[in-house]
CSV table of C-alpha atoms in Angstrom, one decimal:
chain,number,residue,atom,x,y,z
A,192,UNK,CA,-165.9,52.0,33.4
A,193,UNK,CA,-168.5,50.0,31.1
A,194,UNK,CA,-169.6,46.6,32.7
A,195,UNK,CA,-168.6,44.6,30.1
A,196,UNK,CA,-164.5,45.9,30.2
A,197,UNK,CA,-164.9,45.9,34.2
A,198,UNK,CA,-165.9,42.2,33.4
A,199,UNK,CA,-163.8,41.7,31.4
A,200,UNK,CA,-160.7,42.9,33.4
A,201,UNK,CA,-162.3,40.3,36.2
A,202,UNK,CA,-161.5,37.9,34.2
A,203,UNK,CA,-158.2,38.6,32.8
A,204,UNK,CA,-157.0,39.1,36.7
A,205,UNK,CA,-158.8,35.8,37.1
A,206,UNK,CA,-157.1,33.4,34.5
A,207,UNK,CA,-154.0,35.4,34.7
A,208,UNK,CA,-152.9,36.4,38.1
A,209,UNK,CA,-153.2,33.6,41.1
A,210,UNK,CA,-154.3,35.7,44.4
A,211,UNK,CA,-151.7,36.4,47.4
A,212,UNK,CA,-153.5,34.0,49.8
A,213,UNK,CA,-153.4,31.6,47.0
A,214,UNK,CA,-149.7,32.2,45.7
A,215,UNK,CA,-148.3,32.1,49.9
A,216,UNK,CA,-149.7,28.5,50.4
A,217,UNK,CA,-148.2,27.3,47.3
A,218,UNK,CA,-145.0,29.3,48.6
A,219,UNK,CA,-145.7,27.9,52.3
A,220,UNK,CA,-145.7,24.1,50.6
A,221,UNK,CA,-142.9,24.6,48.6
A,222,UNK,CA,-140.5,25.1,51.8
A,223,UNK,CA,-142.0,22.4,53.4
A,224,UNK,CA,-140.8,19.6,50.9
A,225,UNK,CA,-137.7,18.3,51.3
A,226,UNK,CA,-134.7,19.4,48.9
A,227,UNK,CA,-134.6,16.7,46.2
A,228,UNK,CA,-137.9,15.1,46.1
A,229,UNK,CA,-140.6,15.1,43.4
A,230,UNK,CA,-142.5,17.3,45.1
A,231,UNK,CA,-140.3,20.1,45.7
A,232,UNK,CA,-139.4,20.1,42.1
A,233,UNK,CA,-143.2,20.3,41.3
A,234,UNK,CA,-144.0,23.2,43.7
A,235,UNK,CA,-140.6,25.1,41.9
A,236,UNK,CA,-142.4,24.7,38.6
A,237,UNK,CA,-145.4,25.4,39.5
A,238,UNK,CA,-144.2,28.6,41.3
A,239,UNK,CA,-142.4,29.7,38.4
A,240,UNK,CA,-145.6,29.5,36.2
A,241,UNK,CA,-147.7,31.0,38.7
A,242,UNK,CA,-144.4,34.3,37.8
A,243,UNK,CA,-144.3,34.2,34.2
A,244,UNK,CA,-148.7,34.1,33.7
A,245,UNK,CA,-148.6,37.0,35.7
A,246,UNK,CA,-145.8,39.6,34.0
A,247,UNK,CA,-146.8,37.8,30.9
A,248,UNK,CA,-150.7,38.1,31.7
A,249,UNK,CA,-151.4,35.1,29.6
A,250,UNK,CA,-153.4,32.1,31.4
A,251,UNK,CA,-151.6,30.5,34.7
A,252,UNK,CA,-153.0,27.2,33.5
A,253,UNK,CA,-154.2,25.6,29.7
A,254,UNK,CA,-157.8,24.7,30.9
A,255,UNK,CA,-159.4,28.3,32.0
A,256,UNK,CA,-162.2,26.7,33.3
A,257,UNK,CA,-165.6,27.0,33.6
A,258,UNK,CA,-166.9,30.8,34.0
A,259,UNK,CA,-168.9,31.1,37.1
A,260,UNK,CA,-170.3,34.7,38.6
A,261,UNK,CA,-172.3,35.4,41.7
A,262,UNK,CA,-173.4,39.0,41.3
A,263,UNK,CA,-174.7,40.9,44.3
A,264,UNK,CA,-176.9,44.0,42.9
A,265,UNK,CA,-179.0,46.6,44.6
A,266,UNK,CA,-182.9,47.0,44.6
A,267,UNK,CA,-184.0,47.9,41.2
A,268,UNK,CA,-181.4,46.7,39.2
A,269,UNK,CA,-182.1,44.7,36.2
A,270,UNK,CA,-180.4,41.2,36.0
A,271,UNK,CA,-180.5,41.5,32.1
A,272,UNK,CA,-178.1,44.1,31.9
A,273,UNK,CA,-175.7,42.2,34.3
A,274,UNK,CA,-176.2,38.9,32.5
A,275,UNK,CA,-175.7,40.7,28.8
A,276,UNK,CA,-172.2,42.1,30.4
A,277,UNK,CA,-170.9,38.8,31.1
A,278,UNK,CA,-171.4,37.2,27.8
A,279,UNK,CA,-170.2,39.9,26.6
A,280,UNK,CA,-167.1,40.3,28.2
A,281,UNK,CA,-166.8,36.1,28.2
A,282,UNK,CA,-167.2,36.5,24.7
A,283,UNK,CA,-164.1,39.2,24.3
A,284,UNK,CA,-162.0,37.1,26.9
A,285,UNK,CA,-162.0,34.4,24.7
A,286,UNK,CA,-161.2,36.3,21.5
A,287,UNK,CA,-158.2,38.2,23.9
A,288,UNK,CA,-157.4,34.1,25.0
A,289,UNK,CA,-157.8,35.0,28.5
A,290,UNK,CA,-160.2,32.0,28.1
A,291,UNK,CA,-160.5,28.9,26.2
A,292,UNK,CA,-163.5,28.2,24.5
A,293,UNK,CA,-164.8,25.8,27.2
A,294,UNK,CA,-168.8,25.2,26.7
A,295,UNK,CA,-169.9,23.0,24.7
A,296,UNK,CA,-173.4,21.6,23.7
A,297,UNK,CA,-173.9,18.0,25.3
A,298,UNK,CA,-176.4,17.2,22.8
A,299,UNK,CA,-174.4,18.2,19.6
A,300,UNK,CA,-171.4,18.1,21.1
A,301,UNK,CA,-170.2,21.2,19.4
A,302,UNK,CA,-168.4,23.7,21.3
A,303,UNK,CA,-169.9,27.2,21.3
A,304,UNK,CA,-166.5,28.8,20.4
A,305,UNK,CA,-166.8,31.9,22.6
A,306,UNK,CA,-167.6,30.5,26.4
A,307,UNK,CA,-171.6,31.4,25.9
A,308,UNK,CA,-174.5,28.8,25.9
A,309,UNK,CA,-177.1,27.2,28.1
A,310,UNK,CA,-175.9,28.5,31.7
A,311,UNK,CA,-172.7,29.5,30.5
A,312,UNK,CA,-171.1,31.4,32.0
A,313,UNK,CA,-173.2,30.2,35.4
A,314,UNK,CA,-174.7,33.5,36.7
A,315,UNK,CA,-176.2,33.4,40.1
A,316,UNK,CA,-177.8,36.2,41.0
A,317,UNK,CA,-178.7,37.8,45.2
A,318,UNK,CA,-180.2,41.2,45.5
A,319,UNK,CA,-179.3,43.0,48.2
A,320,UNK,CA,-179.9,46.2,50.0
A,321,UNK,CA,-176.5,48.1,49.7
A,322,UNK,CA,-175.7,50.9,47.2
A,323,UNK,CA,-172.9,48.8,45.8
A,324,UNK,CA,-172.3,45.9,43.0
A,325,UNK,CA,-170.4,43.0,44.0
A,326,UNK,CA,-169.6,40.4,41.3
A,327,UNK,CA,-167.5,37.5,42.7
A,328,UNK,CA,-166.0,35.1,39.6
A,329,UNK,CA,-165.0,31.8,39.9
A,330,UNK,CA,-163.1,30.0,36.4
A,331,UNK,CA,-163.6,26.2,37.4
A,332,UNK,CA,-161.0,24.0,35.9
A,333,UNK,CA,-162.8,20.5,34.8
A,334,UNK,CA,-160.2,18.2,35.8
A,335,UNK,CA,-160.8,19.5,39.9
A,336,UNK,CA,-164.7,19.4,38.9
A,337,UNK,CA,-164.3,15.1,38.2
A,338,UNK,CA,-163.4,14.3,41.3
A,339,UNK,CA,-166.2,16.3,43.5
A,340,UNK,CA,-168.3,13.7,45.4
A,341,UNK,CA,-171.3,13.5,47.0
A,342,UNK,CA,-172.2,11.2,49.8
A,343,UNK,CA,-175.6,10.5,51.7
A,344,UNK,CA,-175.3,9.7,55.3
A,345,UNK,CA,-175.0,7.2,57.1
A,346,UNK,CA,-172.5,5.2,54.8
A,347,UNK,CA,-172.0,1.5,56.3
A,348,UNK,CA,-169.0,0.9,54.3
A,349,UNK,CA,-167.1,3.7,55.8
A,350,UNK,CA,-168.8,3.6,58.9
A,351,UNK,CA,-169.9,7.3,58.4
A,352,UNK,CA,-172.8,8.4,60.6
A,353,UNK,CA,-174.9,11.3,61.0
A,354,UNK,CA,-172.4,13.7,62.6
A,355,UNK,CA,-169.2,15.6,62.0
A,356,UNK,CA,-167.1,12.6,62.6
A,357,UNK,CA,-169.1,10.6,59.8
A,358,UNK,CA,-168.7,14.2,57.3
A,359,UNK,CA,-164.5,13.5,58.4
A,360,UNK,CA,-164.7,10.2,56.8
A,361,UNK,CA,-166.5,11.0,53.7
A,362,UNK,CA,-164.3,13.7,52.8
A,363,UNK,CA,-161.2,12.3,53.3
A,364,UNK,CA,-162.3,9.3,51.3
A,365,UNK,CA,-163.3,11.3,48.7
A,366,UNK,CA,-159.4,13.4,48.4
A,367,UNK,CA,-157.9,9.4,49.0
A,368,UNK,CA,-160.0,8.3,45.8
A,369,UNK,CA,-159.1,11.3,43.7
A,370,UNK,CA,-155.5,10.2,44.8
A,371,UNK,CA,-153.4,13.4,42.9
A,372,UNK,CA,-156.3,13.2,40.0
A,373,UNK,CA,-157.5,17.3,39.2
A,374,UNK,CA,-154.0,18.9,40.0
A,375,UNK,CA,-153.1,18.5,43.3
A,376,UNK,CA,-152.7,19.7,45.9
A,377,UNK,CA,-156.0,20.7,46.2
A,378,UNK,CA,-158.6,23.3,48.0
A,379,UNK,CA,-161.3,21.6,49.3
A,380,UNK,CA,-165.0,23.3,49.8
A,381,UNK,CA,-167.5,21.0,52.1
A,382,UNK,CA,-171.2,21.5,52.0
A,383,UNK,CA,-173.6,19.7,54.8
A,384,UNK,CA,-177.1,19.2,54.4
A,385,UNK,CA,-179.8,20.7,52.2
A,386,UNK,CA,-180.5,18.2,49.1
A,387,UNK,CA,-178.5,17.2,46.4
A,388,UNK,CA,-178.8,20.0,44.5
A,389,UNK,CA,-177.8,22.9,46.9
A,390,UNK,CA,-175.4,20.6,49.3
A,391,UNK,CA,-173.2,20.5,45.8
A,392,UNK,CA,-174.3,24.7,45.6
A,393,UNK,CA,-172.9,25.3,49.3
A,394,UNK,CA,-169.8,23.2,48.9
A,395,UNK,CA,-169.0,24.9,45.9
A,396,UNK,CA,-169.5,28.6,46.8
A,397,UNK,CA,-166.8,28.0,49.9
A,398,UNK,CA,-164.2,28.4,47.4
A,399,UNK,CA,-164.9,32.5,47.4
A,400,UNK,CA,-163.3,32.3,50.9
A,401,UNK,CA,-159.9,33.2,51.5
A,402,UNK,CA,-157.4,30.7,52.2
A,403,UNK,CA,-156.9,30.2,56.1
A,404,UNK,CA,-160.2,32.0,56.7
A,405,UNK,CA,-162.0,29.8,59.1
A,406,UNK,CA,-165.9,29.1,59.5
A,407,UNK,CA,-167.4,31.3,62.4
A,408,UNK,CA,-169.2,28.6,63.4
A,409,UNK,CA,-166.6,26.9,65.9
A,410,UNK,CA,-167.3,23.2,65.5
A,411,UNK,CA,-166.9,23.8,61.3
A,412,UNK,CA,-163.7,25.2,61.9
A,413,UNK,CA,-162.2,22.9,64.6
A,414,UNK,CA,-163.6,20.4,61.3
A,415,UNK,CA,-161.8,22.4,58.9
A,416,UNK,CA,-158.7,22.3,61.3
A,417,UNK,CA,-158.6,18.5,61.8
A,418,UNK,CA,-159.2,17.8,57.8
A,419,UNK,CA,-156.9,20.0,56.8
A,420,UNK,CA,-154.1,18.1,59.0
A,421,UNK,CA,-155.0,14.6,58.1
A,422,UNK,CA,-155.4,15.3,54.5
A,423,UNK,CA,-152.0,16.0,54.4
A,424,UNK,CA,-150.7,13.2,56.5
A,425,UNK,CA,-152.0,11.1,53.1
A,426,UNK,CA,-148.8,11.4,51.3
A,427,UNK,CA,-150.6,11.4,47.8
A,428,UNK,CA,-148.8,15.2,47.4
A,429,UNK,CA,-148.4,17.6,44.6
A,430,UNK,CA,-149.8,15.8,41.1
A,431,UNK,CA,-149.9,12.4,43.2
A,432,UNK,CA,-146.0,12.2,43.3
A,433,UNK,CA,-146.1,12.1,47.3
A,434,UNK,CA,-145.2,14.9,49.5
A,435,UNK,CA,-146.2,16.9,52.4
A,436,UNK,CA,-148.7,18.9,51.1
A,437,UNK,CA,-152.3,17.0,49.4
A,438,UNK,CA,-154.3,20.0,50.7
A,439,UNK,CA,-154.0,23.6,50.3
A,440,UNK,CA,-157.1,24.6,52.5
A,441,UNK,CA,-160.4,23.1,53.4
A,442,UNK,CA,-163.3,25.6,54.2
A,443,UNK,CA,-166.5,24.0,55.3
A,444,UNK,CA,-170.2,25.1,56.1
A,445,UNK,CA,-173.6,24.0,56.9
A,446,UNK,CA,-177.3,24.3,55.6
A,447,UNK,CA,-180.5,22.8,56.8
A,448,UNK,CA,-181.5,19.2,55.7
A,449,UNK,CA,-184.9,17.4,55.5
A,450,UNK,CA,-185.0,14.9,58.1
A,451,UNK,CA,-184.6,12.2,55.9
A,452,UNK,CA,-181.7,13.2,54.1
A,453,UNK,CA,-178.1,13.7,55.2
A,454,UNK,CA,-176.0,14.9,52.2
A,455,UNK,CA,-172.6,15.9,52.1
A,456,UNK,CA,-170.9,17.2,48.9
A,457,UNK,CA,-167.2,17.9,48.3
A,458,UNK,CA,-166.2,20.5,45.8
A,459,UNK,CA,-162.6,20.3,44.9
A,460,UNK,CA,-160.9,22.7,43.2
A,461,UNK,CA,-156.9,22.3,41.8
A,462,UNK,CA,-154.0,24.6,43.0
A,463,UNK,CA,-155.2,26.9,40.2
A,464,UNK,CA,-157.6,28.6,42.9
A,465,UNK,CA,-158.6,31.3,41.0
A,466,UNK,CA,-161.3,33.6,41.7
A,467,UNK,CA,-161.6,37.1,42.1
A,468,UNK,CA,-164.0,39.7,42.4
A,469,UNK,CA,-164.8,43.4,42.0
A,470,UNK,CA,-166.6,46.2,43.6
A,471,UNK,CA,-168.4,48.8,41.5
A,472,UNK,CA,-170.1,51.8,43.5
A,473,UNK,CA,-170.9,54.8,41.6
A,474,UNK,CA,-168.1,55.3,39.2
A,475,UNK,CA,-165.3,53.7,40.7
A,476,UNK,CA,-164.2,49.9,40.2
A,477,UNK,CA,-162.3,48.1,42.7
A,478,UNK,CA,-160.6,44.5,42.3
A,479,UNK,CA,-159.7,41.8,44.8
């Protein structure tokens, strides 16, 4: 298959078809409202959207985000043809409506029309030594992307310090203050250390994990654990209507910091967690 219709298919599964881990905690939270409340009615509807975007394969939500790629290539490959396939295919996804035109120029403030500008779509780029092409896509809604924080450690006022406990306390702050704000319930990503640039980076590539995939480091994941519990003991719920569920998943990791610095950055990302990504070795294209 071209690159540009493999990319392009990427991104139609992407904006049109919500991934099983994804769909099973919406499912999960659905049966754990009680009959009759807000919440349960808003799980129901968004269940039934979640159905009809997928036989329908039209967008599961109205804002199909920001395109974002990560593309893993082997020795020798040229990042020009990889980068000309994505704008490519963004471009044709937004003709198809698979995307809405969603980059525009802060300067002029005119929209591109087609997805394609200055970093758009985002292309990171890792070259590695397997015989394989792995392209991971991410479409970031910007309503989840307003209510990301970043906090430097210690913070007096929430009597954060320099340790896991203090990282706790920022992050729940953080999902208090959005308070049901970017489509709720949310998926949390948590990046610790590094500088303000690449603490945001790290928080923000944890939403390629999989739902209910825990960090291997043991301490992140006891952390993921304990957040994900008392995030839902807030009672903001689905859309800030209250409810059992204000947290779909939180996946956490760390980086190395400067010694002066202790950032932590919280990327949150709506119950439209969609992201997706392909294989291509030789010939044959696989989706996931």
């Amino acid at each position: 298959m071209e690159l540009k219709n493999a990319m392009l298919e990427l991104i139609r599964r992407a904006s049109t078809d919500l991934s099983p881990d994804v769909e099973a905690a919406l499912v999960q939270a659905y049966d754990r409202e009680d009959e009759g409340t807000p919440a349960k009615s808003v799980f129901g509807t968004i269940l039934e959207n979640v159905k009809l975007a997928r036989e329908a394969s039209t967008p599961v939500c109205q804002d199909t985000g920001s395109v974002i790629m990560y593309i893993d290539f082997p020795v020798g490959h040229s990042e020009k043809v990889y980068k000309e396939a994505a704008e490519a295919a963004a471009m044709e996804a937004t003709k198809l409506q698979y995307l809405r035109p969603n980059a525009v120029d802060p300067i002029t403030g005119k929209n591109s029309g087609n997805n394609v500008g200055v970093n758009a779509p985002y292309l990171h780029f890792h070259q590695w030594d397997k015989d394989e092409v792995r392209v991971r896509l991410m479409l970031k809604g910007g309503g989840s992307e307003n209510v990301g924080a970043q906090y430097k450690l210690p913070d007096t006022a929430l009597k954060a310090g320099r340790d896991l406990k203090g990282v706790k306390k920022v992050v729940i702050d953080a999902v208090n203050k959005a308070q049901g704000q970017g489509c709720a319930p949310g998926i949390i990503g948590v990046g610790i250390g590094g500088d303000r640039v690449t603490s945001y980076a790290l928080s923000k590539e944890q939403f390629f994990r999989k739902l209910g995939e825990p960090s291997a480091n043991s301490d992140l994941a006891a952390l993921e654990k304990e957040l994900y519990e008392d995030l839902n003991k807030l009672n903001i719920g689905p859309m800030g209507f209250g409810g059992k569920t204000t947290c779909l998943g939180v996946n956490v990791a760390a980086q190395h910091r400067h010694p002066a610095t202790f950032y932590v950055a919280i990327s949150y990302t709506c119950w439209v967690y969609r992201r997706k990504q392909m294989i291509i070795k030789g010939s044959e294209v696989t989706y996931d």
